[in-house]
Tab-separated table of C-alpha atoms in Angstrom:
chain	number	residue	atom	x	y	z
A	1415	MET	CA	0.000	0.000	0.000
A	1416	SER	CA	1.368	3.444	-0.935
A	1417	ALA	CA	2.094	6.127	1.653
A	1418	VAL	CA	-0.881	8.175	0.471
A	1419	ALA	CA	-3.212	5.196	0.662
A	1420	THR	CA	-1.946	4.365	4.112
A	1421	LEU	CA	-2.759	7.903	5.219
A	1422	THR	CA	-6.174	8.309	3.621
A	1423	ALA	CA	-7.652	4.908	4.490
A	1424	PRO	CA	-8.090	5.694	8.223
A	1425	TRP	CA	-9.794	8.980	7.337
A	1426	ARG	CA	-12.531	7.142	5.419
A	1427	GLY	CA	-13.385	5.087	8.497
A	1428	LEU	CA	-13.628	7.943	10.958
A	1429	SER	CA	-16.847	8.715	12.846
A	1430	PRO	CA	-19.200	11.379	11.429
A	1431	THR	CA	-18.695	13.229	14.729
A	1432	VAL	CA	-15.034	13.750	13.840
A	1433	TRP	CA	-15.980	15.199	10.465
A	1434	ILE	CA	-18.535	17.570	12.037
A	1435	LEU	CA	-15.936	18.788	14.522
A	1436	VAL	CA	-13.429	19.212	11.705
A	1437	VAL	CA	-15.864	21.295	9.637
A	1438	ALA	CA	-16.866	23.400	12.648
A	1439	ARG	CA	-13.272	24.146	13.628
A	1440	ALA	CA	-12.423	24.955	10.010
A	1441	VAL	CA	-15.221	27.530	9.968
A	1442	ASN	CA	-13.845	29.040	13.162
A	1443	ARG	CA	-10.281	28.926	11.825
A	1444	ILE	CA	-11.219	31.087	8.858
A	1445	GLY	CA	-11.686	33.987	11.236
A	1446	ALA	CA	-9.122	33.036	13.869
A	1447	PHE	CA	-6.257	35.129	12.562
A	1448	THR	CA	-6.469	37.813	15.225
A	1449	LEU	CA	-3.953	36.563	17.795
A	1450	PRO	CA	-0.875	37.142	15.614
A	1451	PHE	CA	-2.099	40.723	15.086
A	1452	LEU	CA	-3.078	41.422	18.692
A	1453	GLY	CA	0.348	42.760	19.643
A	1454	VAL	CA	0.398	44.970	16.558
A	1455	VAL	CA	-3.113	46.281	17.330
A	1456	LEU	CA	-2.160	47.155	20.908
A	1457	THR	CA	0.954	48.943	19.683
A	1458	VAL	CA	-0.396	50.700	16.594
A	1459	GLU	CA	-4.080	51.291	17.390
A	1460	PHE	CA	-3.866	51.945	21.139
A	1461	GLY	CA	-0.338	53.365	21.477
A	1462	ALA	CA	0.983	50.747	23.917
A	1463	SER	CA	4.765	50.528	24.265
A	1464	LEU	CA	6.594	47.288	23.463
A	1465	SER	CA	6.957	46.440	27.164
A	1466	GLN	CA	3.276	47.263	27.824
A	1467	THR	CA	2.259	45.064	24.913
A	1468	GLY	CA	4.308	42.199	26.330
A	1469	LEU	CA	2.647	42.579	29.729
A	1470	ILE	CA	-0.874	42.729	28.261
A	1471	LEU	CA	-0.294	39.637	26.141
A	1472	ALA	CA	1.134	37.895	29.204
A	1473	LEU	CA	-2.096	38.714	31.083
A	1474	PHE	CA	-4.009	37.153	28.201
A	1475	GLY	CA	-1.868	34.027	28.465
A	1476	ALA	CA	-2.313	33.787	32.244
A	1477	ALA	CA	-6.082	34.060	31.805
A	1478	THR	CA	-6.103	31.066	29.436
A	1479	ILE	CA	-4.863	28.753	32.232
A	1480	PRO	CA	-8.116	28.707	34.263
A	1481	SER	CA	-9.965	28.787	30.931
A	1482	ARG	CA	-8.420	25.470	29.878
A	1483	LEU	CA	-9.093	23.835	33.273
A	1484	LEU	CA	-12.708	25.016	33.198
A	1485	GLY	CA	-13.115	23.599	29.711
A	1486	GLY	CA	-11.832	20.202	30.842
A	1487	TYR	CA	-14.081	20.097	33.905
A	1488	LEU	CA	-17.187	21.163	31.977
A	1489	ALA	CA	-16.403	18.688	29.174
A	1490	ASP	CA	-16.523	15.797	31.645
A	1491	ARG	CA	-19.391	17.243	33.706
A	1492	LEU	CA	-21.809	18.995	31.291
A	1493	GLY	CA	-20.835	17.256	28.084
A	1494	ARG	CA	-18.631	18.051	25.122
A	1495	ARG	CA	-21.156	19.848	22.915
A	1496	ARG	CA	-22.471	22.289	25.532
A	1497	THR	CA	-18.949	23.215	26.596
A	1498	ILE	CA	-17.828	23.922	23.036
A	1499	VAL	CA	-20.825	26.229	22.472
A	1500	ILE	CA	-20.171	28.098	25.745
A	1501	GLY	CA	-16.518	28.671	24.875
A	1502	LEU	CA	-17.093	29.873	21.317
A	1503	THR	CA	-19.889	32.231	22.328
A	1504	GLY	CA	-17.645	33.765	24.996
A	1505	CYS	CA	-14.890	34.275	22.422
A	1506	ALA	CA	-17.315	36.089	20.109
A	1507	VAL	CA	-18.294	38.488	22.915
A	1508	ALA	CA	-14.657	39.252	23.815
A	1509	GLN	CA	-13.570	39.726	20.207
A	1510	SER	CA	-16.442	42.151	19.620
A	1511	TRP	CA	-15.410	44.126	22.710
A	1512	ILE	CA	-11.828	44.459	21.446
A	1513	ALA	CA	-13.103	45.702	18.079
A	1514	ALA	CA	-15.361	48.274	19.755
A	1515	SER	CA	-12.751	49.565	22.243
A	1516	GLN	CA	-11.655	53.180	21.919
A	1517	VAL	CA	-9.073	53.375	24.727
A	1518	LEU	CA	-6.287	51.095	25.927
A	1519	TRP	CA	-7.836	50.125	29.279
A	1520	SER	CA	-10.978	48.858	27.548
A	1521	ALA	CA	-8.908	46.805	25.107
A	1522	VAL	CA	-6.939	45.370	28.041
A	1523	LEU	CA	-10.103	44.260	29.854
A	1524	ALA	CA	-11.443	42.710	26.656
A	1525	THR	CA	-8.139	40.920	26.084
A	1526	VAL	CA	-8.251	39.416	29.585
A	1527	LEU	CA	-11.858	38.291	29.022
A	1528	LEU	CA	-10.781	36.716	25.745
A	1529	GLY	CA	-8.120	34.774	27.624
A	1530	LEU	CA	-10.650	33.569	30.209
A	1531	VAL	CA	-12.852	32.004	27.498
A	1532	PHE	CA	-10.262	31.329	24.799
A	1533	GLU	CA	-9.382	27.732	25.725
A	1534	ILE	CA	-12.752	26.459	26.956
A	1535	TYR	CA	-13.615	24.739	23.678
A	1536	GLU	CA	-10.280	22.948	23.154
A	1537	PRO	CA	-10.498	20.126	25.780
A	1538	PRO	CA	-14.033	19.025	24.759
A	1539	SER	CA	-13.133	19.130	21.055
A	1540	GLN	CA	-10.005	17.043	21.542
A	1541	ALA	CA	-11.735	14.695	23.989
A	1542	MET	CA	-14.668	14.113	21.655
A	1543	ILE	CA	-12.308	13.051	18.872
A	1544	ALA	CA	-10.666	10.563	21.235
A	1545	ASP	CA	-14.097	9.390	22.449
A	1546	VAL	CA	-15.192	8.242	19.005
A	1547	THR	CA	-11.904	6.791	17.708
A	1548	GLU	CA	-9.799	3.763	18.534
A	1549	PRO	CA	-6.205	4.413	19.719
A	1550	GLY	CA	-4.808	3.379	16.341
A	1551	GLN	CA	-7.061	5.886	14.567
A	1552	ARG	CA	-6.160	8.882	16.709
A	1553	PRO	CA	-3.023	10.067	14.850
A	1554	ALA	CA	-5.054	10.057	11.615
A	1555	ALA	CA	-8.035	11.760	13.299
A	1556	TYR	CA	-5.916	14.509	14.836
A	1557	GLY	CA	-4.059	14.743	11.527
A	1558	LEU	CA	-7.334	15.342	9.687
A	1559	TYR	CA	-8.212	17.928	12.324
A	1560	SER	CA	-4.961	19.814	11.752
A	1561	ALA	CA	-5.217	19.453	7.957
A	1562	ALA	CA	-8.670	21.042	7.981
A	1563	LEU	CA	-7.386	23.878	10.140
A	1564	ALA	CA	-4.535	24.337	7.680
A	1565	ALA	CA	-6.930	24.403	4.723
A	1566	ALA	CA	-9.029	27.055	6.415
A	1567	GLY	CA	-5.800	28.826	7.339
A	1568	VAL	CA	-5.055	29.482	3.669
A	1569	LEU	CA	-8.191	31.572	3.391
A	1570	ALA	CA	-7.598	33.017	6.859
A	1571	GLY	CA	-4.149	34.240	5.909
A	1572	LEU	CA	-5.349	35.836	2.691
A	1573	LEU	CA	-8.278	37.487	4.498
A	1574	ALA	CA	-5.906	38.781	7.160
A	1575	ALA	CA	-3.618	40.230	4.510
A	1576	ALA	CA	-6.561	41.926	2.794
A	1577	ILE	CA	-8.317	43.240	5.906
A	1578	SER	CA	-5.096	44.515	7.483
A	1579	HIS	CA	-4.866	47.055	4.656
A	1580	VAL	CA	-8.197	48.552	5.772
A	1581	ASP	CA	-8.447	48.486	9.580
A	1582	LEU	CA	-6.978	45.912	11.938
A	1583	ARG	CA	-10.091	46.108	14.141
A	1584	TRP	CA	-12.103	44.372	11.420
A	1585	LEU	CA	-10.008	41.256	12.054
A	1586	PHE	CA	-11.697	40.927	15.452
A	1587	VAL	CA	-15.155	41.477	13.973
A	1588	ALA	CA	-14.520	38.684	11.461
A	1589	ASP	CA	-13.284	36.357	14.193
A	1590	ALA	CA	-16.350	37.064	16.358
A	1591	LEU	CA	-18.656	36.183	13.459
A	1592	THR	CA	-16.884	32.902	12.717
A	1593	CYS	CA	-16.923	31.964	16.416
A	1594	LEU	CA	-20.695	32.365	16.404
A	1595	ALA	CA	-21.038	30.421	13.148
A	1596	CYS	CA	-18.952	27.604	14.604
A	1597	ALA	CA	-21.043	27.548	17.802
A	1598	VAL	CA	-24.277	27.294	15.786
A	1599	LEU	CA	-22.901	24.451	13.666
A	1600	VAL	CA	-21.786	22.516	16.751
A	1601	ALA	CA	-25.130	23.065	18.535
A	1602	ILE	CA	-27.136	21.870	15.526
A	1603	ALA	CA	-25.002	19.095	14.066
A	1604	LEU	CA	-23.241	17.324	16.937
A	1605	PRO	CA	-25.096	14.510	18.704
A	1606	SER	CA	-26.807	15.492	21.946
A	1607	ASN	CA	-26.964	12.052	23.598
A	1608	GLU	CA	-23.842	12.530	25.698
A	1609	ARG	CA	-23.648	10.814	29.052
A	1610	GLU	CA	-23.067	13.300	31.834
A	1611	VAL	CA	-20.609	12.162	34.472
A	1612	PRO	CA	-21.549	12.760	38.145
A	1613	ALA	CA	-19.554	15.563	39.725
A	1614	LYS	CA	-18.206	13.203	42.407
A	1615	VAL	CA	-16.586	11.003	39.750
A	1616	VAL	CA	-15.144	13.985	37.897
A	1617	THR	CA	-13.590	15.619	40.945
A	1618	THR	CA	-12.061	12.437	42.399
A	1619	VAL	CA	-9.958	11.560	39.355
A	1620	ALA	CA	-6.305	11.960	40.421
A	1621	VAL	CA	-5.141	13.698	37.261
A	1622	TRP	CA	-2.376	15.640	39.013
A	1623	ARG	CA	-0.857	12.433	40.424
A	1624	ASP	CA	-0.106	10.966	37.006
A	1625	ARG	CA	3.630	11.613	36.699
A	1626	ARG	CA	3.705	10.688	33.028
A	1627	LEU	CA	1.078	13.337	32.264
A	1628	LEU	CA	3.039	15.957	34.203
A	1629	LEU	CA	6.241	15.049	32.349
A	1630	LEU	CA	4.402	15.295	29.040
A	1631	LEU	CA	3.113	18.678	30.194
A	1632	VAL	CA	6.705	19.892	30.662
A	1633	GLY	CA	7.731	18.854	27.148
A	1634	GLY	CA	4.538	20.209	25.651
A	1635	THR	CA	5.050	23.548	27.400
A	1636	VAL	CA	8.450	24.050	25.770
A	1637	PHE	CA	6.986	23.257	22.355
A	1638	ALA	CA	3.982	25.510	22.941
A	1639	THR	CA	6.276	28.356	24.012
A	1640	LEU	CA	8.285	28.052	20.807
A	1641	TYR	CA	5.058	27.974	18.815
A	1642	MET	CA	3.628	31.038	20.578
A	1643	GLN	CA	6.902	32.915	20.139
A	1644	LEU	CA	6.397	32.487	16.401
A	1645	VAL	CA	2.764	33.624	16.591
A	1646	ILE	CA	3.634	36.728	18.612
A	1647	GLY	CA	7.183	37.377	17.467
A	1648	ILE	CA	6.912	37.156	13.689
A	1649	PRO	CA	4.514	40.144	13.286
A	1650	LEU	CA	6.717	42.209	15.628
A	1651	THR	CA	9.834	41.064	13.756
A	1652	LEU	CA	8.336	42.158	10.444
A	1653	LEU	CA	7.491	45.496	12.073
A	1654	ALA	CA	11.099	45.843	13.288
A	1655	GLN	CA	12.392	45.016	9.806
A	1656	ASP	CA	10.112	47.661	8.212
A	1657	LEU	CA	8.279	44.969	6.287
A	1658	PRO	CA	4.521	45.363	5.580
A	1659	GLU	CA	1.975	44.255	8.199
A	1660	SER	CA	0.209	42.250	5.485
A	1661	GLY	CA	3.278	39.976	5.403
A	1662	THR	CA	1.920	38.162	8.463
A	1663	GLY	CA	-1.165	37.198	6.487
A	1664	TYR	CA	0.956	35.757	3.677
A	1665	ILE	CA	3.049	33.844	6.214
A	1666	LEU	CA	-0.135	32.330	7.688
A	1667	ALA	CA	-1.287	31.301	4.218
A	1668	VAL	CA	2.068	29.743	3.254
A	1669	SER	CA	2.167	27.869	6.564
A	1670	ALA	CA	-1.289	26.455	5.903
A	1671	VAL	CA	-0.470	25.404	2.336
A	1672	THR	CA	2.688	23.689	3.574
A	1673	LEU	CA	0.741	21.695	6.161
A	1674	ILE	CA	-1.837	20.591	3.582
A	1675	VAL	CA	0.649	19.570	0.890
A	1676	ALA	CA	3.019	17.809	3.273
A	1677	GLN	CA	0.257	16.048	5.249
A	1678	ARG	CA	-0.257	13.246	2.750
A	1679	VAL	CA	3.432	12.496	2.288
A	1680	ILE	CA	5.169	12.932	5.629
A	1681	ARG	CA	2.590	11.300	7.903
A	1682	GLY	CA	2.795	8.093	5.886
A	1683	GLN	CA	6.424	7.398	6.733
A	1684	GLY	CA	5.728	5.127	9.729
A	1685	LEU	CA	7.585	7.072	12.406
A	1686	ASP	CA	6.481	6.519	15.985
A	1687	ASP	CA	5.573	9.427	18.254
A	1688	PHE	CA	9.051	10.063	19.671
A	1689	ARG	CA	10.923	9.859	16.349
A	1690	SER	CA	8.284	12.114	14.807
A	1691	ILE	CA	8.767	14.664	17.579
A	1692	SER	CA	12.573	14.579	17.189
A	1693	VAL	CA	12.334	15.214	13.434
A	1694	GLY	CA	9.783	17.954	14.039
A	1695	TYR	CA	12.025	19.830	16.452
A	1696	LEU	CA	14.987	19.658	14.068
A	1697	LEU	CA	12.927	21.061	11.190
A	1698	LEU	CA	11.547	23.740	13.496
A	1699	ALA	CA	15.087	24.678	14.547
A	1700	ILE	CA	16.234	25.016	10.927
A	1701	GLY	CA	13.281	27.282	10.145
A	1702	LEU	CA	14.048	29.448	13.167
A	1703	VAL	CA	17.688	29.812	12.123
A	1704	VAL	CA	16.571	30.959	8.667
A	1705	ALA	CA	14.172	33.457	10.295
A	1706	ALA	CA	17.042	34.789	12.431
A	1707	PHE	CA	18.925	35.916	9.322
A	1708	ALA	CA	15.921	36.900	7.183
A	1709	HIS	CA	15.577	40.498	5.992
A	1710	THR	CA	13.045	40.076	3.193
A	1711	LEU	CA	9.545	38.628	3.088
A	1712	THR	CA	10.709	35.943	0.637
A	1713	ILE	CA	13.227	34.564	3.134
A	1714	PHE	CA	10.623	34.670	5.905
A	1715	LEU	CA	8.322	32.617	3.675
A	1716	LEU	CA	11.121	30.053	3.196
A	1717	ALA	CA	11.547	29.891	6.983
A	1718	THR	CA	7.775	29.458	7.291
A	1719	ILE	CA	7.840	26.360	5.098
A	1720	LEU	CA	10.555	24.798	7.249
A	1721	TRP	CA	9.009	25.481	10.654
A	1722	SER	CA	5.563	24.458	9.366
A	1723	LEU	CA	6.974	21.067	8.356
A	1724	GLY	CA	8.266	20.786	11.910
A	1725	GLU	CA	4.849	21.642	13.336
A	1726	LEU	CA	3.305	18.885	11.212
A	1727	PHE	CA	5.431	16.308	13.017
A	1728	LEU	CA	4.804	17.827	16.452
A	1729	LEU	CA	1.215	18.989	16.911
A	1730	THR	CA	-0.763	15.783	16.430
A	1731	ARG	CA	1.786	13.527	18.155
A	1732	TYR	CA	1.633	15.447	21.429
A	1733	LEU	CA	-2.192	15.252	21.377
A	1734	THR	CA	-2.066	11.522	20.646
A	1735	GLN	CA	0.276	10.915	23.573
A	1736	ALA	CA	-1.913	12.894	25.989
A	1737	SER	CA	-5.190	11.232	24.932
A	1738	ASP	CA	-3.640	7.769	25.148
A	1739	LEU	CA	-2.686	8.382	28.793
A	1740	ALA	CA	-6.234	9.307	29.831
A	1741	PRO	CA	-8.984	7.017	31.179
A	1742	ASP	CA	-12.232	7.388	29.250
A	1743	HIS	CA	-14.194	9.158	32.005
A	1744	ALA	CA	-11.420	11.715	32.644
A	1745	ARG	CA	-10.245	12.433	29.114
A	1746	GLY	CA	-11.479	16.007	29.174
A	1747	ARG	CA	-9.519	16.773	32.355
A	1748	TYR	CA	-6.375	14.992	31.129
A	1749	LEU	CA	-6.381	16.968	27.900
A	1750	ALA	CA	-7.139	20.137	29.860
A	1751	VAL	CA	-4.126	19.598	32.140
A	1752	PHE	CA	-1.899	18.838	29.160
A	1753	GLY	CA	-3.372	21.874	27.419
A	1754	LEU	CA	-2.137	24.084	30.246
A	1755	SER	CA	1.088	24.044	28.256
A	1756	TRP	CA	-0.562	26.540	25.903
A	1757	GLY	CA	-1.727	28.817	28.702
A	1758	ILE	CA	1.719	28.792	30.306
A	1759	ALA	CA	3.332	29.379	26.923
A	1760	THR	CA	0.974	32.230	26.089
A	1761	THR	CA	1.971	33.820	29.393
A	1762	ILE	CA	5.714	33.323	28.917
A	1763	ALA	CA	6.081	33.966	25.187
A	1764	PRO	CA	5.047	37.658	25.097
A	1765	MET	CA	7.668	38.484	27.726
A	1766	THR	CA	10.450	36.407	26.156
A	1767	VAL	CA	9.664	37.789	22.715
A	1768	THR	CA	9.574	41.448	23.720
A	1769	GLN	CA	12.575	41.199	26.055
A	1770	LEU	CA	14.731	39.352	23.529
A	1771	LEU	CA	13.690	41.695	20.728
A	1772	GLU	CA	14.691	44.693	22.849
A	1773	SER	CA	17.969	43.202	24.125
A	1774	ALA	CA	19.182	40.949	21.309
A	1775	GLY	CA	17.028	41.838	18.306
A	1776	PRO	CA	15.304	39.371	15.966
A	1777	LYS	CA	18.490	37.368	15.451
A	1778	GLY	CA	18.928	36.726	19.179
A	1779	LEU	CA	15.242	35.807	19.606
A	1780	TRP	CA	15.157	33.201	16.855
A	1781	LEU	CA	18.601	31.692	17.473
A	1782	THR	CA	17.719	31.202	21.152
A	1783	SER	CA	14.456	29.535	20.128
A	1784	ALA	CA	16.296	27.298	17.655
A	1785	ALA	CA	18.702	26.148	20.388
A	1786	ALA	CA	15.759	25.169	22.620
A	1787	ALA	CA	14.226	23.150	19.759
A	1788	VAL	CA	17.472	21.237	19.236
A	1789	VAL	CA	17.646	20.387	22.959
A	1790	LEU	CA	14.100	18.979	22.846
A	1791	ALA	CA	14.956	16.882	19.793
A	1792	LEU	CA	17.936	15.349	21.608
A	1793	LEU	CA	15.880	14.642	24.755
A	1794	GLN	CA	13.250	12.460	23.055
A	1795	PRO	CA	14.957	9.097	23.913
A	1796	TRP	CA	14.889	10.219	27.566
A	1797	PHE	CA	11.176	11.050	27.288
A	1798	ARG	CA	10.526	7.662	25.650
A	1799	LYS	CA	11.869	5.774	28.680
A	1800	ARG	CA	9.900	7.793	31.210
A	1801	LEU	CA	6.599	7.865	29.334
A	1802	ALA	CA	6.547	4.116	28.735
A	1803	PRO	CA	3.594	2.295	30.376
A	1804	ALA	CA	4.348	1.118	33.924
């Protein structure tokens, strides 16, 4: 069987629930291009300094930590579908508030609210995919999930590039509308016959005592920090290099195209989770080194291709590892705890990005990030031993 056939066969056998979630998240992804521009909006539209912008984005990241935990608890207690709708509706409200803000303090409050609701929908979405798939199907299911997000990201990047020429606030209006559209699709199309788990069962699961989950959280946090440094740092780097703001939109589009094209080839190579993660970090490191020496948009686009190939190896494998650790009745909470890596990273990354840009410039920022990626690649045999089943 060819590599492409090996990849596509599991997709044909996936549950309709997976496909509905994929379509819904793709709809949301079309509008979800605001975060890379948030730092630019705070700086350009509201006059925040670079250090103020870093602090505000760090507040956003800190707010996503309780958001993720709440999403995991509600996913196991109220059900996946209801939790997804709650989270997306909250995001639409916060995005609309940012768009309507006229002064910095209002934008700051809206940004914190966005953080408090931003991650609610992730644990139930990821848990629902695991609920309806067998362990062997999960890499393909999460791969389809990421491929759909990448496909929508092509349009998202082009829309971001177009809208950014008019008014950056319209980015947040577009994101609010797609959040609402996604919430409606989930409410109508996803099955409603979920079994609610009694609160006593949910609260007595000893998630924080699982040492393998906590170790995976450490590794995932480093990866998420590198990822968020790209999301936050690339627009600010382009600004520092006097390159057009619309360049971020083109970078998003190229990243998405890379993920789509490479999906069918690379994921069919038979690498296990740890080898995949090692290769991903090395590709990510190469892309970061190229970004460190880039001075034109063309070179940044080349770097984008390289780090996007790395992300392809990394994103779905970390999710697969976390879902495989979880018992069925606590999957939402397990994925929520693992997902704290993104909240921690979103808190850390704005400060590391702005401080390194001020002290060492773009070259120092991206070379430091590349060194961290190489260290993680070399540590994967160590992770393999300690994450093995007891």
